[in-house]
mmCIF file of C-alpha atoms in Angstrom:
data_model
loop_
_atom_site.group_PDB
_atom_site.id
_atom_site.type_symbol
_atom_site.label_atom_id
_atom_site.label_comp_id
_atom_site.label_asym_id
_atom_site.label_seq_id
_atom_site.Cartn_x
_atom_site.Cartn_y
_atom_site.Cartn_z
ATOM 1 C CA UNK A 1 -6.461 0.754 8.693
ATOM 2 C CA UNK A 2 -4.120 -0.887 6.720
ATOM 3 C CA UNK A 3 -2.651 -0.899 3.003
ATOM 4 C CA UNK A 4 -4.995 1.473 1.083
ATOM 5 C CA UNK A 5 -6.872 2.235 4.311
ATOM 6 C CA UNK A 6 -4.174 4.718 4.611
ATOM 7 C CA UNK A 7 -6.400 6.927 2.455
ATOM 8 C CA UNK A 8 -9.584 5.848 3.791
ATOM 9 C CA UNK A 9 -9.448 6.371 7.972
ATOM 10 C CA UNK A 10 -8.018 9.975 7.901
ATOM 11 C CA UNK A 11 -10.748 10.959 5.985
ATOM 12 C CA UNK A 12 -13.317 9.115 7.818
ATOM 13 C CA UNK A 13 -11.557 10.513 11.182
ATOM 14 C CA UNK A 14 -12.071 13.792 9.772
ATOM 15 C CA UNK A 15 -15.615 13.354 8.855
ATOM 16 C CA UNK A 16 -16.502 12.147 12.290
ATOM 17 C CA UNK A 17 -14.294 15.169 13.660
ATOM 18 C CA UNK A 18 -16.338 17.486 11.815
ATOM 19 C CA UNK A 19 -19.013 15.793 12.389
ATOM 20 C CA UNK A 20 -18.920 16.189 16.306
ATOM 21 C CA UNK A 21 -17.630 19.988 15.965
ATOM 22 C CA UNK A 22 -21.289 20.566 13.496
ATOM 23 C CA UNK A 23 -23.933 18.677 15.730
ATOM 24 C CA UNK A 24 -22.810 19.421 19.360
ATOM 25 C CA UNK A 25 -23.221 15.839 19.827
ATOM 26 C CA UNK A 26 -19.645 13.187 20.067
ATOM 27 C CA UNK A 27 -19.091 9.672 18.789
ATOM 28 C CA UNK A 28 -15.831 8.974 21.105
ATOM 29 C CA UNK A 29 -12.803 9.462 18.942
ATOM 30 C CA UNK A 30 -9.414 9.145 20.466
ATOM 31 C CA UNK A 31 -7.473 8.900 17.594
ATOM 32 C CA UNK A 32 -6.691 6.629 14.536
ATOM 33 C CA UNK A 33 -3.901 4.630 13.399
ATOM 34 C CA UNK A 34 -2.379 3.408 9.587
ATOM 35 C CA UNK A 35 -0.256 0.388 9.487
ATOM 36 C CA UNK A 36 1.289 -0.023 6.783
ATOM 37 C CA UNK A 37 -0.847 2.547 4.685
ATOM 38 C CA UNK A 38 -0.493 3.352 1.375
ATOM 39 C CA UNK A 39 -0.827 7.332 1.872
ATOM 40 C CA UNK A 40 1.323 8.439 -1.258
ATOM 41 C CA UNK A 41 1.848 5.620 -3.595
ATOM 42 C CA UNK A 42 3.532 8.062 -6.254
ATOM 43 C CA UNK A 43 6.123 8.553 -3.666
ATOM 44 C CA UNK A 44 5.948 4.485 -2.087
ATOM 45 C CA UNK A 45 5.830 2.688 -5.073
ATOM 46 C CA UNK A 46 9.695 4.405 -5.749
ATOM 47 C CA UNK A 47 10.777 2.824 -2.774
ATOM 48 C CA UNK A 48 9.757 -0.507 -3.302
ATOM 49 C CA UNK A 49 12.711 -1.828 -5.844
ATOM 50 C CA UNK A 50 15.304 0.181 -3.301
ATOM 51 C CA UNK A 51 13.592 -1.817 0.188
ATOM 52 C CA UNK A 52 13.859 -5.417 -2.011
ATOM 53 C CA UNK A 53 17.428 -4.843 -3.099
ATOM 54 C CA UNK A 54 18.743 -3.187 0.128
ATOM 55 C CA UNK A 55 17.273 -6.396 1.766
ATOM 56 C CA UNK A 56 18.572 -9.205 -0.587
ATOM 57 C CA UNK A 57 15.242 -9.718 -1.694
ATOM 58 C CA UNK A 58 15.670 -9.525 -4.988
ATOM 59 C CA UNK A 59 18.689 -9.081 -7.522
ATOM 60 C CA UNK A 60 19.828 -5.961 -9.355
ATOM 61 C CA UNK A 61 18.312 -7.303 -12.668
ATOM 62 C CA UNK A 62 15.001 -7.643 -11.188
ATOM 63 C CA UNK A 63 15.139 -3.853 -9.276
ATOM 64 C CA UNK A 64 16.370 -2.408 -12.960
ATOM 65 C CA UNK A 65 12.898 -4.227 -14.011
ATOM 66 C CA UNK A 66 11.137 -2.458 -11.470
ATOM 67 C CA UNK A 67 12.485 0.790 -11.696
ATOM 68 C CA UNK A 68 12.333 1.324 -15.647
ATOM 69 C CA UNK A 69 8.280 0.564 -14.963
ATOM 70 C CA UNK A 70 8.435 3.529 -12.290
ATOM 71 C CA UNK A 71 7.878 6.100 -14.737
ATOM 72 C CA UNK A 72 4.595 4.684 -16.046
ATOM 73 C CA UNK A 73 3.198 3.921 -12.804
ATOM 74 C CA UNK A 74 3.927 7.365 -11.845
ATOM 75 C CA UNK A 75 2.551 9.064 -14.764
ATOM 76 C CA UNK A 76 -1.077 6.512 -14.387
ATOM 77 C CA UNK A 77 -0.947 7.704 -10.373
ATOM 78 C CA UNK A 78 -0.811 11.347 -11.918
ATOM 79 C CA UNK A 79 -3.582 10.646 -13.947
ATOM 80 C CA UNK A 80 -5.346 9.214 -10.756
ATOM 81 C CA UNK A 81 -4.843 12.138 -8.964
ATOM 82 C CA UNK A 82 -5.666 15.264 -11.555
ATOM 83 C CA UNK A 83 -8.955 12.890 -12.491
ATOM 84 C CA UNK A 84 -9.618 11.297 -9.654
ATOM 85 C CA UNK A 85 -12.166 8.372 -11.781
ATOM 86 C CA UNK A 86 -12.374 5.093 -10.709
ATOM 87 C CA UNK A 87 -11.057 3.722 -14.013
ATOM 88 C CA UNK A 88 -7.974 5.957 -14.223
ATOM 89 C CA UNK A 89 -7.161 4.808 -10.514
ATOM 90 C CA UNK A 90 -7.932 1.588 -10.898
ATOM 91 C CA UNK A 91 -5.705 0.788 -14.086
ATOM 92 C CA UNK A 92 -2.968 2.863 -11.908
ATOM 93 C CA UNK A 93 -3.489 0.270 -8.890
ATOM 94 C CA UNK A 94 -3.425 -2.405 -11.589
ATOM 95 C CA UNK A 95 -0.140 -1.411 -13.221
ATOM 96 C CA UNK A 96 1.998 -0.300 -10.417
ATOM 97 C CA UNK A 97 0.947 -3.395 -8.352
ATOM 98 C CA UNK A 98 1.506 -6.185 -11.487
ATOM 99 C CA UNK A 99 4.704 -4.186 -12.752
ATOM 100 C CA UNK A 100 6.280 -3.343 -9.522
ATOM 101 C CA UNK A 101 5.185 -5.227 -6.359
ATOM 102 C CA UNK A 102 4.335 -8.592 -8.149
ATOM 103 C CA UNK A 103 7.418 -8.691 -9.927
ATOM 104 C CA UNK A 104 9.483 -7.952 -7.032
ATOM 105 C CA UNK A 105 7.006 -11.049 -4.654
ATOM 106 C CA UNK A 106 7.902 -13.404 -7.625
ATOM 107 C CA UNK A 107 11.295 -12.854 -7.157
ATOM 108 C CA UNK A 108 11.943 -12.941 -3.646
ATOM 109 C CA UNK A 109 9.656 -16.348 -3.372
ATOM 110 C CA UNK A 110 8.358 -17.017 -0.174
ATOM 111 C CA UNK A 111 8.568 -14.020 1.809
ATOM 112 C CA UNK A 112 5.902 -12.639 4.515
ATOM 113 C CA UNK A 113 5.117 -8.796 3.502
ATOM 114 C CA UNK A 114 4.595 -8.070 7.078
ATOM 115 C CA UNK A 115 8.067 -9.416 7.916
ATOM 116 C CA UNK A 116 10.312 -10.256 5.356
ATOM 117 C CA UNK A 117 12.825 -12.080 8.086
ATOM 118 C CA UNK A 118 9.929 -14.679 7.999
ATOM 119 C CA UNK A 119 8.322 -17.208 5.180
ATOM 120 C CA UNK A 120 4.897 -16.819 4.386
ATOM 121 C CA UNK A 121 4.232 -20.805 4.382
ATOM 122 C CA UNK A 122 0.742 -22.095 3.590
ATOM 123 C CA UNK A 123 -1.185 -19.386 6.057
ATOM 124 C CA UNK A 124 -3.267 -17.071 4.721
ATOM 125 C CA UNK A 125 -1.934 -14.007 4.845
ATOM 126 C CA UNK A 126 1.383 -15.329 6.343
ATOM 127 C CA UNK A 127 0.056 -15.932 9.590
ATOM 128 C CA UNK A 128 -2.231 -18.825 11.270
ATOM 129 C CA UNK A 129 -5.680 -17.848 12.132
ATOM 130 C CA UNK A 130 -7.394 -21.032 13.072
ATOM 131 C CA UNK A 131 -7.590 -20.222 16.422
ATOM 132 C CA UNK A 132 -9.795 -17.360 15.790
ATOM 133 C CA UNK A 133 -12.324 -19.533 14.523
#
């Protein structure tokens, strides 16, 4: 799984886990894997400003953006997490990814999120699919 999958697969690992262990029968699970999961996004969405900066992705004025939004992103993840709604998530998703990540993208221009040494160009998703079609 990828970006918020990183919530998503563990649990549905689990429930297939448990799932086995309850029913005597098995689905064959080896294991799972995240890349680039968002598993703690109070915790992740600190780190973005620090990552850009360190990396000459964006300037200081930009990070000092970014970082005086970090406390209300925090406090709407907080929210997200005691009430666990969809609305209360939702507007914390909203915020954190408009105030943080899409400030720090407008900055940095064309980058590829997968691999910021690269540009992002015209491809979808920064990469060329066509010849999966």
């Amino acid at each position: 799984g990828e970006s918020y999958a990183g919530h998503y697969v563990p649990a549905v690992t689990y429930g297939i886990w448990l799932d086995n262990q309850k029913h005597g029968r098995t689905l064959n699970l080896k294991g799972f894997a995240i890349g680039n999961g968002l598993t703690d996004p109070y915790l992740q969405y600190t780190q973005y400003g620090n990552f850009s900066l360190q990396n000459n992705l964006i300037s200081q004025e930009v990070f000092d953006q970014t970082q005086a939004q970090l406390p209300d992103c925090q406090e709407k993840i907080a929210t997200c997490n005691k009430q666990g709604d969809d609305l209360s998530c939702l507007n914390a998703v909203d915020f954190c990814q408009e105030a943080i990540v899409s400030t720090i993208l407008d900055a940095a221009g064309d980058i590829n999120v997968y691999d910021i040494r690269k540009k992002c160009g015209d491809n979808p998703l920064c990469y060329d699919f066509s010849n999966l079609n």
